[in-house]
Coordinates of C-alpha atoms and ligand atoms in Angstrom, one line a residue:
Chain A
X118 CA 47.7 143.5 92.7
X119 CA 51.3 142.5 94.4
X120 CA 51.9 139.3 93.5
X121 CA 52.0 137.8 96.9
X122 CA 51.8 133.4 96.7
X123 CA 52.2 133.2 100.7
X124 CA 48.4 132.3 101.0
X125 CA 47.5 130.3 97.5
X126 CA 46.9 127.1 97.1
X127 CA 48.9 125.3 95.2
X128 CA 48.0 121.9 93.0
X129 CA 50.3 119.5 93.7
X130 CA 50.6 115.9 94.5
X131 CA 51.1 115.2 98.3
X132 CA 50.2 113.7 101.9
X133 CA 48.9 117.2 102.7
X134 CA 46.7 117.6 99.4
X135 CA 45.3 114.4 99.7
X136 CA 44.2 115.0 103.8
X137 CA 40.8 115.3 104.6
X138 CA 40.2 118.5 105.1
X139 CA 38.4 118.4 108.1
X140 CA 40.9 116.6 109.6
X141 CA 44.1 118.9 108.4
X142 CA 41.9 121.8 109.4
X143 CA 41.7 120.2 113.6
X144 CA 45.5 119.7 112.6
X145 CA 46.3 123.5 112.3
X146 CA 44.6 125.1 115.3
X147 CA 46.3 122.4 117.1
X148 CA 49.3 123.6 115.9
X149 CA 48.1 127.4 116.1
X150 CA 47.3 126.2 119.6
X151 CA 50.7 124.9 120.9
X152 CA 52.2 127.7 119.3
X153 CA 50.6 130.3 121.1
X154 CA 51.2 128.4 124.2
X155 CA 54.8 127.2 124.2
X156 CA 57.7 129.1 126.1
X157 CA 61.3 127.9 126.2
X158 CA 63.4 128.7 123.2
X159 CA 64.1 125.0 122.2
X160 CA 60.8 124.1 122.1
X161 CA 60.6 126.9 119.3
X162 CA 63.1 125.7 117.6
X163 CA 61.8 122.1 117.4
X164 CA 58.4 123.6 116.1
X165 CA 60.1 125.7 113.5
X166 CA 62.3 122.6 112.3
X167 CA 59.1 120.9 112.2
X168 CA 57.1 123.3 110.0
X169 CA 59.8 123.5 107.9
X170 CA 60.0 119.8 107.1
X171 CA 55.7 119.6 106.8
X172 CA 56.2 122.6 104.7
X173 CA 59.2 120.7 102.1
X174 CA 58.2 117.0 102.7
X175 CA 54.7 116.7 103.8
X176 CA 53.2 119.6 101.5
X177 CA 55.6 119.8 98.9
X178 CA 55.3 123.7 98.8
X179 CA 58.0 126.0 97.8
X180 CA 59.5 126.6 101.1
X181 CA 62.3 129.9 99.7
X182 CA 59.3 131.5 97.6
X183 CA 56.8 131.7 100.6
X184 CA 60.0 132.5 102.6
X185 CA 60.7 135.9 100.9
X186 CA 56.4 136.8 101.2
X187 CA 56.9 137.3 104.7
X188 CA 59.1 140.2 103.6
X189 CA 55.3 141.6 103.3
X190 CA 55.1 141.2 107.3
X191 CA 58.5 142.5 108.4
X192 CA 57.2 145.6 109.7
X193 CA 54.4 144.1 111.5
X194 CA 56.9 142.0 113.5
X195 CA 59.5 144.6 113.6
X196 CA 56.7 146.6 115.8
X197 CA 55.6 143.5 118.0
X198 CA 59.8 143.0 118.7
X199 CA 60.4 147.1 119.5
X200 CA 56.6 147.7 121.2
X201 CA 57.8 144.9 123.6
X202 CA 61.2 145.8 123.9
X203 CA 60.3 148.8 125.5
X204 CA 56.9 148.5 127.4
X205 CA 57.6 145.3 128.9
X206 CA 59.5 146.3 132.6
X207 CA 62.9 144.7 133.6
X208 CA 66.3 145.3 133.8
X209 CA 68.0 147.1 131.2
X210 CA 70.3 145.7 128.6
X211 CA 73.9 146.3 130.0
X212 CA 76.0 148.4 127.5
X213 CA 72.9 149.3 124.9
X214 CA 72.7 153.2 123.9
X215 CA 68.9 152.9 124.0
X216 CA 67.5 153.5 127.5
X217 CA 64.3 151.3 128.2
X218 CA 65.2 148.4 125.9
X219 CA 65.0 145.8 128.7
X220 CA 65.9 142.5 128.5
X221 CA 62.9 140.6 129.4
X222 CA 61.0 143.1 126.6
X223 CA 63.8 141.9 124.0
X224 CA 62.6 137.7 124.6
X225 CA 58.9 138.8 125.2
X226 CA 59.4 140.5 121.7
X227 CA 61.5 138.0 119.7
X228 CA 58.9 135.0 121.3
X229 CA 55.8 136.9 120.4
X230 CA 57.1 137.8 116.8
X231 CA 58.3 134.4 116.0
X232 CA 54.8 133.1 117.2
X233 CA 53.4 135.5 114.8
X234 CA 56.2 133.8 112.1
X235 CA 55.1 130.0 112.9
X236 CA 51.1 130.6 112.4
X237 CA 51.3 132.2 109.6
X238 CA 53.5 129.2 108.6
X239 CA 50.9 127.0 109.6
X240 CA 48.2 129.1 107.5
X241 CA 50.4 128.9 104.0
X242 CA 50.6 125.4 104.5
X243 CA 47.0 125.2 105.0
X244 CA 46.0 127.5 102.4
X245 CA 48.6 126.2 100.2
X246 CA 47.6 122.3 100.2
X247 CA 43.8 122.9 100.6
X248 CA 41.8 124.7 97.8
X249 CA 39.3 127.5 98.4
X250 CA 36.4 125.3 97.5
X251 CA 37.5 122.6 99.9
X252 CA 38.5 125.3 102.7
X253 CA 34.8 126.3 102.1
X254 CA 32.9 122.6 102.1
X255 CA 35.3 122.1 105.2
X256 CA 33.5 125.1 107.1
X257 CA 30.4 123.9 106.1
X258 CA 30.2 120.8 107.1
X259 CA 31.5 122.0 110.7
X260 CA 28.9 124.6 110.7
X261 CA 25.9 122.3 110.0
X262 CA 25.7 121.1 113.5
X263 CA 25.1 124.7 114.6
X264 CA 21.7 125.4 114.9
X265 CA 20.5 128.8 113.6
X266 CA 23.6 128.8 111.5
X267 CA 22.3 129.1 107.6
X268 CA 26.0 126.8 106.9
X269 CA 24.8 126.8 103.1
X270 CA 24.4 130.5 102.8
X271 CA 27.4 131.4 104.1
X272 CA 30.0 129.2 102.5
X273 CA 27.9 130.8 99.4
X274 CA 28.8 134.1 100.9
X275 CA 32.2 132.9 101.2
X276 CA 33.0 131.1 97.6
X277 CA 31.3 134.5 96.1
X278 CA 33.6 136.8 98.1
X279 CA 36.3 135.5 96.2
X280 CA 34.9 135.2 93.1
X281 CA 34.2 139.3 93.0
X282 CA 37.3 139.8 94.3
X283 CA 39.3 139.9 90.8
X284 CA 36.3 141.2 89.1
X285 CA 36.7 144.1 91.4
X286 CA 40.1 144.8 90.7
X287 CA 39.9 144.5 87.7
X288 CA 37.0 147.3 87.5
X289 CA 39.2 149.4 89.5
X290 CA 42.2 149.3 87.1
X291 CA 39.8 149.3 84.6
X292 CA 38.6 152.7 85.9
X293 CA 41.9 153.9 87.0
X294 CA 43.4 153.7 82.6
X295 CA 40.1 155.3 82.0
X296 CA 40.6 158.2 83.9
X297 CA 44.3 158.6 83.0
X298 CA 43.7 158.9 79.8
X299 CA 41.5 161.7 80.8
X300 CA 44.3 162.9 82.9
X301 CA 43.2 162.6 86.2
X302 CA 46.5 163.1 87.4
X303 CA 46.1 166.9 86.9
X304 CA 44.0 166.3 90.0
X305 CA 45.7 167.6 93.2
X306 CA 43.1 166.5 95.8
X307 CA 43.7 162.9 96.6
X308 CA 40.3 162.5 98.4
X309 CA 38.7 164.0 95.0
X310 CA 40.3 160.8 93.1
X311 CA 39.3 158.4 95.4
X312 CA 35.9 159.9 95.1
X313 CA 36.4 159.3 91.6
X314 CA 37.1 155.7 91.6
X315 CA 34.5 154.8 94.7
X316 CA 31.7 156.1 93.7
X317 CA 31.3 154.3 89.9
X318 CA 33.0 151.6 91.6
X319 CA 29.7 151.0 94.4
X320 CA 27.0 151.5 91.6
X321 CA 28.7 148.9 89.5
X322 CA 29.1 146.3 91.9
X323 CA 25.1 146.7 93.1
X324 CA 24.2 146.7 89.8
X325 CA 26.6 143.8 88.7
X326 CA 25.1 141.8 92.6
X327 CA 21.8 142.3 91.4
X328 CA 22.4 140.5 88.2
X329 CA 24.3 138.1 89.9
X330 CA 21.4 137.2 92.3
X331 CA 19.2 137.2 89.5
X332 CA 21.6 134.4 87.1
X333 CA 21.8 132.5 90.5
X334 CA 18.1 132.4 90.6
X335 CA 17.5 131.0 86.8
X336 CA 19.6 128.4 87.9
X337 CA 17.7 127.6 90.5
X338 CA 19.9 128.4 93.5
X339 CA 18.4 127.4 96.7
X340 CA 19.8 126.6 100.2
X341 CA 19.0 122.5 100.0
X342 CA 22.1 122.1 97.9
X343 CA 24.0 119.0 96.8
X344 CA 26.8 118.4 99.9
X345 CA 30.1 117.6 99.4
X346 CA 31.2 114.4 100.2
X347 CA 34.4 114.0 102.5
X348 CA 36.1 110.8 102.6
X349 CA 38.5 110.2 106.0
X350 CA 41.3 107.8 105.5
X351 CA 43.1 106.1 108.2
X352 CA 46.1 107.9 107.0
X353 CA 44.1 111.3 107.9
X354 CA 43.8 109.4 111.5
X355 CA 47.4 108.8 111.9
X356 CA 48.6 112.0 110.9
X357 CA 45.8 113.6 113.2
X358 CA 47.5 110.8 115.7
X359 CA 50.9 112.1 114.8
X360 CA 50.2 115.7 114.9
X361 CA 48.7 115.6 118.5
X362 CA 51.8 113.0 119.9
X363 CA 54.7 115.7 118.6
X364 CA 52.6 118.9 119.4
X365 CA 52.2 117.2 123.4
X366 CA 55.7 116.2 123.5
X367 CA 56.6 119.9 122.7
X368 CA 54.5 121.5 125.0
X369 CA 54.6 119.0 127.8
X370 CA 58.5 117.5 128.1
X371 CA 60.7 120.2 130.4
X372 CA 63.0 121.1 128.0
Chain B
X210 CA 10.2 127.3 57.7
X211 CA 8.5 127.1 60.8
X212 CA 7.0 123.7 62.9
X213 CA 3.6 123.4 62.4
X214 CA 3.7 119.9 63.6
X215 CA 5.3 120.4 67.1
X216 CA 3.6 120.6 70.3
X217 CA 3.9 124.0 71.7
X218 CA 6.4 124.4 74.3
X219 CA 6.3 127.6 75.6
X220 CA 3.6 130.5 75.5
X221 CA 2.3 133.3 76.8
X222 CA -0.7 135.1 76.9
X223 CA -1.5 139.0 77.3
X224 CA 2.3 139.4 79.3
X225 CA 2.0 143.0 80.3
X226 CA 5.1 144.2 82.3
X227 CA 4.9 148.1 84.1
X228 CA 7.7 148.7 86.1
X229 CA 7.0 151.2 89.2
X230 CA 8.2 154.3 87.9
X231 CA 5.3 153.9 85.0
X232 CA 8.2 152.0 82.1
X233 CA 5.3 149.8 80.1
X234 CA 8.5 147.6 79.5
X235 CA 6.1 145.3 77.2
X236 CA 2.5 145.1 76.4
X237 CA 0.0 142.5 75.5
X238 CA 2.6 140.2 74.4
X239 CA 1.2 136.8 73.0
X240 CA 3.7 134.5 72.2
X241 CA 3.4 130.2 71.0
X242 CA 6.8 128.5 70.5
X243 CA 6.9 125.4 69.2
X244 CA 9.5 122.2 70.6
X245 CA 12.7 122.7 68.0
X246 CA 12.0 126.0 66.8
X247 CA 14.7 128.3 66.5
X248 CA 13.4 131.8 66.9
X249 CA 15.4 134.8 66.9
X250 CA 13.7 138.0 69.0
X251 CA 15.2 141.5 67.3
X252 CA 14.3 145.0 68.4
X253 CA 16.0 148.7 69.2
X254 CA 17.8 149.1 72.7
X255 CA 15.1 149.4 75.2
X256 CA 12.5 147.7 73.1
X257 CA 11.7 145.2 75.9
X258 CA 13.9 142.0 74.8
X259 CA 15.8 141.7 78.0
X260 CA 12.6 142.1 80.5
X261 CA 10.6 139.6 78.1
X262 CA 12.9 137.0 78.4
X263 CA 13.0 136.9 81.9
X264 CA 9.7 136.7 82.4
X265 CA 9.6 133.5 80.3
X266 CA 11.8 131.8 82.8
X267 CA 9.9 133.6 86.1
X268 CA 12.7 135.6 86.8
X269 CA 10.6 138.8 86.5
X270 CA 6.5 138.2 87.3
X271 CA 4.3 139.8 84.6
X272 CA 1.7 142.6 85.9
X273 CA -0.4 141.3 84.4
X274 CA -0.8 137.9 82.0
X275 CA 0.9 135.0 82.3
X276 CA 3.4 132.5 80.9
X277 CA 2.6 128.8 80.1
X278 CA 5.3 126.2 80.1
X279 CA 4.0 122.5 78.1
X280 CA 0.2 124.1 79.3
X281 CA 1.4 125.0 82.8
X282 CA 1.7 128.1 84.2
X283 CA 5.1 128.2 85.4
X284 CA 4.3 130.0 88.5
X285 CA 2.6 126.6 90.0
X286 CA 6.4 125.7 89.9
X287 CA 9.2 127.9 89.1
X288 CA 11.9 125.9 90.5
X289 CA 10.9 123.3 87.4
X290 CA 10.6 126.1 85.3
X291 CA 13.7 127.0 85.4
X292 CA 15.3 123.7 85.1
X293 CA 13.6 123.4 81.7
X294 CA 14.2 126.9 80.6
X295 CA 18.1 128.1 80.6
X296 CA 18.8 131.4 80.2
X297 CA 22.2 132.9 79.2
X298 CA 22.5 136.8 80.4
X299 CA 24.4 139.0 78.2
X300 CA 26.7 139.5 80.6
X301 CA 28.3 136.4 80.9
X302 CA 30.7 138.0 84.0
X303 CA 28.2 138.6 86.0
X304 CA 26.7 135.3 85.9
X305 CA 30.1 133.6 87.0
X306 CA 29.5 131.8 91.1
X307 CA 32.5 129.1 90.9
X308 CA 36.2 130.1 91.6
X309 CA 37.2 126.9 88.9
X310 CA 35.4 126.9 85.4
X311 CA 34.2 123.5 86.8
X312 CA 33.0 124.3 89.9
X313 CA 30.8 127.1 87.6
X314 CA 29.2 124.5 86.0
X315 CA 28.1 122.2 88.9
X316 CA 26.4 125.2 90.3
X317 CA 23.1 124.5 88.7
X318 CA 23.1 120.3 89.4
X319 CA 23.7 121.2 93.0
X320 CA 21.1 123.2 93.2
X321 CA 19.1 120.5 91.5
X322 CA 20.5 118.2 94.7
X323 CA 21.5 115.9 92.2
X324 CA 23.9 113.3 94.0
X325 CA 27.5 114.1 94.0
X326 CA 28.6 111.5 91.0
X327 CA 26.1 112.3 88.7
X328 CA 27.0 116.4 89.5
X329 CA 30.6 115.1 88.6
X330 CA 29.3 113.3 85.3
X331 CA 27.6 116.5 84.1
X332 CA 30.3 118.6 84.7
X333 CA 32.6 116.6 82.9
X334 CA 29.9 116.4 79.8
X335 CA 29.1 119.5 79.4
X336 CA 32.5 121.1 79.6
X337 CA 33.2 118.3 76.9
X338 CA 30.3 119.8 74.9
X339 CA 31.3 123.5 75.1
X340 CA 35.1 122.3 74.6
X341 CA 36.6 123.9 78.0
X342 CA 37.3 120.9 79.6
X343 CA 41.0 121.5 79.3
X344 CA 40.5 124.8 81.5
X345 CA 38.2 123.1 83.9
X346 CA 40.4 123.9 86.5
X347 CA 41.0 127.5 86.0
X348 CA 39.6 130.8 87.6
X349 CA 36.8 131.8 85.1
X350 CA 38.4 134.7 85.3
X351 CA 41.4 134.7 83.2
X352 CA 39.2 133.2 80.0
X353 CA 38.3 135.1 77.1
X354 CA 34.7 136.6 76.4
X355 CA 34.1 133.8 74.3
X356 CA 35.2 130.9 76.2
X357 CA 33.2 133.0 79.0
X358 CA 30.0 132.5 76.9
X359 CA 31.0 129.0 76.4
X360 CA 31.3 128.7 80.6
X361 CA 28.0 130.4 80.6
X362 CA 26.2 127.9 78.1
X363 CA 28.0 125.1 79.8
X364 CA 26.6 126.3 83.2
X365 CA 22.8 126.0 81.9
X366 CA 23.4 122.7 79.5
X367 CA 24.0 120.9 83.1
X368 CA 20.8 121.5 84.2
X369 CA 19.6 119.6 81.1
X370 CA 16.9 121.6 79.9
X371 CA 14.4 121.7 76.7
X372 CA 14.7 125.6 75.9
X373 CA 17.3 127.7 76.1
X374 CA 17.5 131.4 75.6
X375 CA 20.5 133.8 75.1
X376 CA 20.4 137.6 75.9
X377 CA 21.9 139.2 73.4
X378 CA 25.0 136.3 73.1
X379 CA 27.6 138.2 70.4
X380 CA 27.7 141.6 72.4
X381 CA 31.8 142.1 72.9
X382 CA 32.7 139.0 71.6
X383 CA 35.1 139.2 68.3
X384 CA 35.5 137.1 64.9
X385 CA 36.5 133.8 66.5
X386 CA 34.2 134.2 69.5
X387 CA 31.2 134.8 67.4
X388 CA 31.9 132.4 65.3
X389 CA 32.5 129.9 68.3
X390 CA 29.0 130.6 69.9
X391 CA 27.4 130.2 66.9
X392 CA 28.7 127.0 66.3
X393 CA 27.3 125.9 69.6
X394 CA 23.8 127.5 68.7
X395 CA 23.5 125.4 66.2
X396 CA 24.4 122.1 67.3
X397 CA 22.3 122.7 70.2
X398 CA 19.4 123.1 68.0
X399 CA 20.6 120.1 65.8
X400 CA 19.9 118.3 69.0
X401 CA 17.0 119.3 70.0
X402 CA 16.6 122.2 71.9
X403 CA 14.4 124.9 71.8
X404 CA 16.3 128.4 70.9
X405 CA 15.1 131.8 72.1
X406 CA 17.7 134.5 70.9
X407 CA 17.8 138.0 71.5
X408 CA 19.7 140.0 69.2
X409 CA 20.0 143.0 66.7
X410 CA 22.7 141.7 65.1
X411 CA 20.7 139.9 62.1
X412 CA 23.4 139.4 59.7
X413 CA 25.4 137.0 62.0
X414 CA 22.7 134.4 62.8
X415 CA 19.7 134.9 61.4
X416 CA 19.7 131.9 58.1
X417 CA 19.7 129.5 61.3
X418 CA 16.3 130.6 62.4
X419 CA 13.0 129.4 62.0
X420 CA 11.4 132.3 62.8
X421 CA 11.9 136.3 63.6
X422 CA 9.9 138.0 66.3
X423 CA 10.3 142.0 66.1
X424 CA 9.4 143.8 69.2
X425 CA 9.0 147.7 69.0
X426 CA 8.8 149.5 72.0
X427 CA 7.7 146.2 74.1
X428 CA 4.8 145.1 72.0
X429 CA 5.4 142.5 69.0
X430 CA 5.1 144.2 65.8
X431 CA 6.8 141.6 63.3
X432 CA 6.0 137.7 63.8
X433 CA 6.8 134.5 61.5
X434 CA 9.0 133.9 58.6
X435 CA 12.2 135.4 58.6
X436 CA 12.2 135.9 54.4
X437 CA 9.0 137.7 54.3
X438 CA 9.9 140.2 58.1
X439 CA 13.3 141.1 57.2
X440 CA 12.7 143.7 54.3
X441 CA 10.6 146.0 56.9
X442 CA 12.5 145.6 59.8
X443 CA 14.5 148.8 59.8
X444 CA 11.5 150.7 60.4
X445 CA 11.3 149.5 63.9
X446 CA 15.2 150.5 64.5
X447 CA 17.1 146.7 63.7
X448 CA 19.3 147.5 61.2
X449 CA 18.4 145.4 58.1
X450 CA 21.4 143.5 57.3
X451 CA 24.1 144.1 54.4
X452 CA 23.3 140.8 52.4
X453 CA 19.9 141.6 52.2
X454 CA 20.3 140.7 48.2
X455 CA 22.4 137.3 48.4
X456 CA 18.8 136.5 50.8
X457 CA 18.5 135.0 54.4
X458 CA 20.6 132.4 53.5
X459 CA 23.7 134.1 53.6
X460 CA 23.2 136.2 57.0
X461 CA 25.4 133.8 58.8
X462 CA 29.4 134.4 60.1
X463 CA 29.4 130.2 59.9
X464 CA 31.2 129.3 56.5
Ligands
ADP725 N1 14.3 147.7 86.7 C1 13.7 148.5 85.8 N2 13.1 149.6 86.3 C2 12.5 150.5 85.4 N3 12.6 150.4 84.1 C3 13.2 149.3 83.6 C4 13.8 148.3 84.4 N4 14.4 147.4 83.6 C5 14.2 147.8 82.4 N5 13.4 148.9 82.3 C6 12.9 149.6 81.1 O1 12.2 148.7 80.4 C7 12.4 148.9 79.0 C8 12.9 147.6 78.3 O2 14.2 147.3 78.8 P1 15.0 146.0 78.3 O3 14.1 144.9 78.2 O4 16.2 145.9 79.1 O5 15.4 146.5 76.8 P2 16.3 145.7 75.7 O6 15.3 145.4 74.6 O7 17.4 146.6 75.3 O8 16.8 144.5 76.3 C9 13.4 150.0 78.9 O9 12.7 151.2 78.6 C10 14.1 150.1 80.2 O10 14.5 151.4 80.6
MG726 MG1 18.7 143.8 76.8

C-alpha cells in the first residue's frame, strides 16, 4: 500500500486531540460548510491562513508532510481547474494560444479546486486529531436519536471495515508472492490474473467473516453494548463559539 | 492425576453432531469435567475436535444431546454460557474486532454492558496478565502470532470466566511463541481455571495435564490418565511423542 499519512490520525498532545469529538465533528462541516459557500478571493485566503494555523498550532500535525499527500490529488484538481476553464462561457483570455479558455472558467476553476484543497484540509485535521474508534463512538451517539437506525450495528460495521482492511491486503500480497513464485508473470491476459487473485481472495474472506461472526458470538457480542462516555468541556464550547464567530465573519463581512 | 473431589463443571451427554451434507462430525460423545482439571483433547485432522468444542460453549447446537454447564443446560442461557466458557479459535486473526490491541480486549466486557470504568480496569488487567500492555495501543495487526494468541487469550480472560478452551493454540507459532502460550496455560491453571485443549501436538504440553481425551473419527475412544493412554495413541493417528521413554513428565517445551 502507498504510504499515504494525509488521512491518519496521529497521537499527539493538543487542543484538537483533547476536543470532544462530537463537538470538533459540528466544527468541520461548519467549516466544510463555509467553504463551499464563500466567494471573493480574500475570504479564501483568510480561510486558508486559518487552516493552516489550526493545522500547526491547534492540532499540532505535520503541516509539510500532509502538504506533499495532496500530490496524490493533483490530477483530480488539475481536471476540476481545466474542465472549468473551458465549459464555463465568457470572454476569452486576451493573448492565450488556447481558444475557449475563458476567463470566468479560469476563477470558476481555481475557486472550485482550492475548495476541494481546503476540505480536504479540514478532513486531515479531523482525521488526524480524532482516532478511528472515537470518529466511530462520535457517529454513534449522533445516530442513536434516529429511530430505525441499528447505531450499534453499524459503527460495528464500521470499526470492522477497518480492521479487514490490512488483513486484506495482506492476503492479497500474500497471494500475489505465491503466484510469482509460480511465475504468474508468464501470464499475458491481465483479466486471467485478476481472476487469479479474486477468486481465492472472495472464498477466503467468507470463510475468514464466518469465523469472525462466530468468535464475536463466544464472546457474546450483542447490540446492548457498553456506550462510550463523552465528556464536553467548556473549552469544547468556546472553540465551537470561536469556530462559528470567525467562520460568520468570513462569510458575512463584504470583503 | 485426575480430581475426583471437584464438583463437575462441564458435561455432556449423548452430543451427536450430523452436519447437512450427512458428516457425523461426532457421535454419542459423553463427557464430565471436573472444576481445575486440565484436560488435553488429541485426535487426527477431521476427527471432530474443532466442532466438539464449539458445541461446549453453544456456538454449534448438537443434533441431538445436550451440554450441561454446573447442571444447566446451557441452552436455558447461552449468553451466560459463554461468559463462563472462553474459547480461543485457532486462528487467532480471525478473531481480531478492535483496531488497538486494547480496544480488542474490551470487546467482550462491552458486550457484557459492564460500565465504562470497570471495562477500563479489565482491560488494563488482563493486558497486564498476558504481558501486552506496552502494545495496548497498537493495530493488532502488526503483532507476532504469538503475541496474537496472547491478544486472543487476553480477549476472553476479560470476560472473567471459569473454563477456558484453546483450539489447537501452538499451530504456526515458533520456539518462543510456544513456549510463551504455554507459560500462560499454566498459570492460568495454577489459578484456577478449567483448561480444555485441543491439540495433536503431545510432546509440547501434555506433563501439564490431568487428563487425555482421544477422539477418533468424532467418537471418544481414549479417556483418563495421560500415563496409561499415551502408549496406544498412535493407533488412532496422534503421533505418540519422541520422549515416550524419559515418561509424561518430560513432554513439555517449558524448562
Ligand atoms: N460446516 C461443516 N459442514 C460440513 N462438514 C463439516 C463442517 N465443519 C466440519 N465438518 C466436518 O466435520 C468433521 C470434523 O471437523 P473438525 O471438528 O473441524 O475436525 P478437527 O478435529 O480437525 O478439528 C470433518 O470431517 C469436517 O469435514
Ligand atoms: Mg480443528
Amino acid at each position: 500500500m502507498a504510504q499515504i499519512v494525509l488521512f491518519h490520525y496521529f497521537p499527539r498532545n493538543s487542543i484538537l486531540h483533547d476536543m470532544d469529538g462530537r463537538v470538533k465533528l459540528i466544527c468541520m462541516i461548519l467549516f466544510s460548510v463555509v467553504i463551499s459557500l464563500v466567494q471573493s478571493i480574500p475570504s479564501f485566503i483568510i480561510l486558508t491562513a486559518g487552516l493552516i494555523l489550526i493545522t500547526l498550532l491547534a492540532a499540532r500535525l505535520p503541516f509539510i508532510t500532509l502538504l506533499k499527500d495532496m500530490k496524490y490529488f493533483s490530477i483530480l484538481i488539475l481536471i476540476i481547474l481545466l474542465v472549468n476553464s473551458f465549459v464555463i462561457p465568457g470572454r476569452p483570455i486576451p493573448g492565450f494560444p488556447l481558444p475557449g479558455v475563458t476567463i470566468e472558467g479560469v476563477m470558476t476553476g481555481l475557486m472550485a479546486s482550492w475548495r476541494l484543497v481546503l476540505i480536504i484540509m479540514v478532513c486531515a485535521i479531523m482525521t488526524g486529531t480524532t482516532s478511528l474508534i472515537t470518529l466511530k463512538n462520535v457517529v454513534e451517539w449522533y445516530l442513536r436519536p434516529i429511530p430505525l437506525v441499528p447505531e450499534t450495528r453499524i459503527a460495528t460495521m464500521i470499526n470492522l471495515t477497518f480492521v479487514f482492511i490490512p488483513v486484506i491486503f495482506d492476503t492479497v500480497s500474500e497471494m500475489l508472492s505465491a503466484q510469482k513464485a509460480r511465475c504468474v508473470e508468464g501470464r499475458r491476459n491481465p483479466l486471467k490474473r485478476i481472476m487469479f487473485i479474486a477468486f481465492p481472495l472472495l472464498v477466503q474472506t467468507f470463510r475468514r467473516t464466518e469465523e469472525l461472526i462466530l468468535a464475536m458470538e463466544a464472546r457474546c457480542y450483542s447490540d446492548d453494548r457498553t456506550r462510550a462516555v463523552f465528556a464536553t468541556t467548556a473549552k469544547d464550547w468556546l472553540i465551537l463559539a470561536f469556530s462559528v464567530l470567525f467562520l460568520a465573519v468570513i462569510l458575512f463581512y463584504p470583503f | 492425576m485426575s480430581k475426583p473431589n471437584m464438583p463437575i463443571i462441564l458435561e455432556t451427554q449423548n452430543l451427536t453432531h450430523v452436519f447437512p451434507d450427512g458428516t457425523v462430525a461426532i457421535k454419542d460423545i459423553n463427557l464430565q469435567i471436573r472444576t481445575g482439571e486440565f484436560v488435553i483433547v488429541a485426535g487426527a485432522n477431521g476427527s471432530g475436535k474443532t466442532v466438539l468444542l464449539r458445541h461446549l460453549n453453544g456456538l454449534i447446537r448438537p443434533t441431538k444431546g445436550k451440554v450441561l454447564l454446573e447442571g444447566e443446560p446451557i441452552s436455558k442461557n447461552i449468553t451466560a454460557a459463554r461468559k463462563q466458557i472462553g474459547l480461543i479459535f485457532q486462528d487467532s486473526d480471525s478473531q481480531i474486532v478492535g483496531q488497538t490491541v486494547a480496544e480488542d480486549v474490551a470487546f467482550g466486557p462491552e458486550n457484557l454492558r459492564l460500565p465504562p470504568e470497570e471495562v477500563d480496569r479489565r482491560v488494563k488487567t488482563y493486558l497486564e496478565v498476558v504481558g501486552l500492555s506496552k502494545l495496548a495501543q497498537q493495530s493488532p495487526h502488526v503483532l507476532s502470532g504469538g503475541e496474537k494468541r496472547k491478544l486472543a487469550v487476553a480477549g476472553v480472560l476479560a470476560m472473567q470466566p471459569k473454563i477456558i478452551m484453546f483450539d489447537e493454540p501452538f499451530t504456526g507459532l515458533d520456539y518462543p511463541g510456544v513456549v510463551q502460550v504455554l507459560r500462560q496455560l499454566v498459570s492460568l491453571h495454577q489459578s484456577g481455571h478449567t483448561i480444555i485443549l485441543v491439540t495433536h501436538e503431545l510432546e509440547k504440553v501434555l506433563a501439564h495435564a490431568d487428563r487425555l481425551i482421544i477422539i477418533y473419527q468424532g467418537k471418544i475412544v481414549e479417556d483418563g490418565n495421560p500415563q496409561e493412554i499415551i502408549g496406544r495413541s498412535e493407533q488412532y493417528g496422534v503421533r505418540m511423542p519422541l520422549g515416550k521413554d524419559e515418561g509424561v513428565d518430560a513432554m513439555t517445551w517449558l524448562k
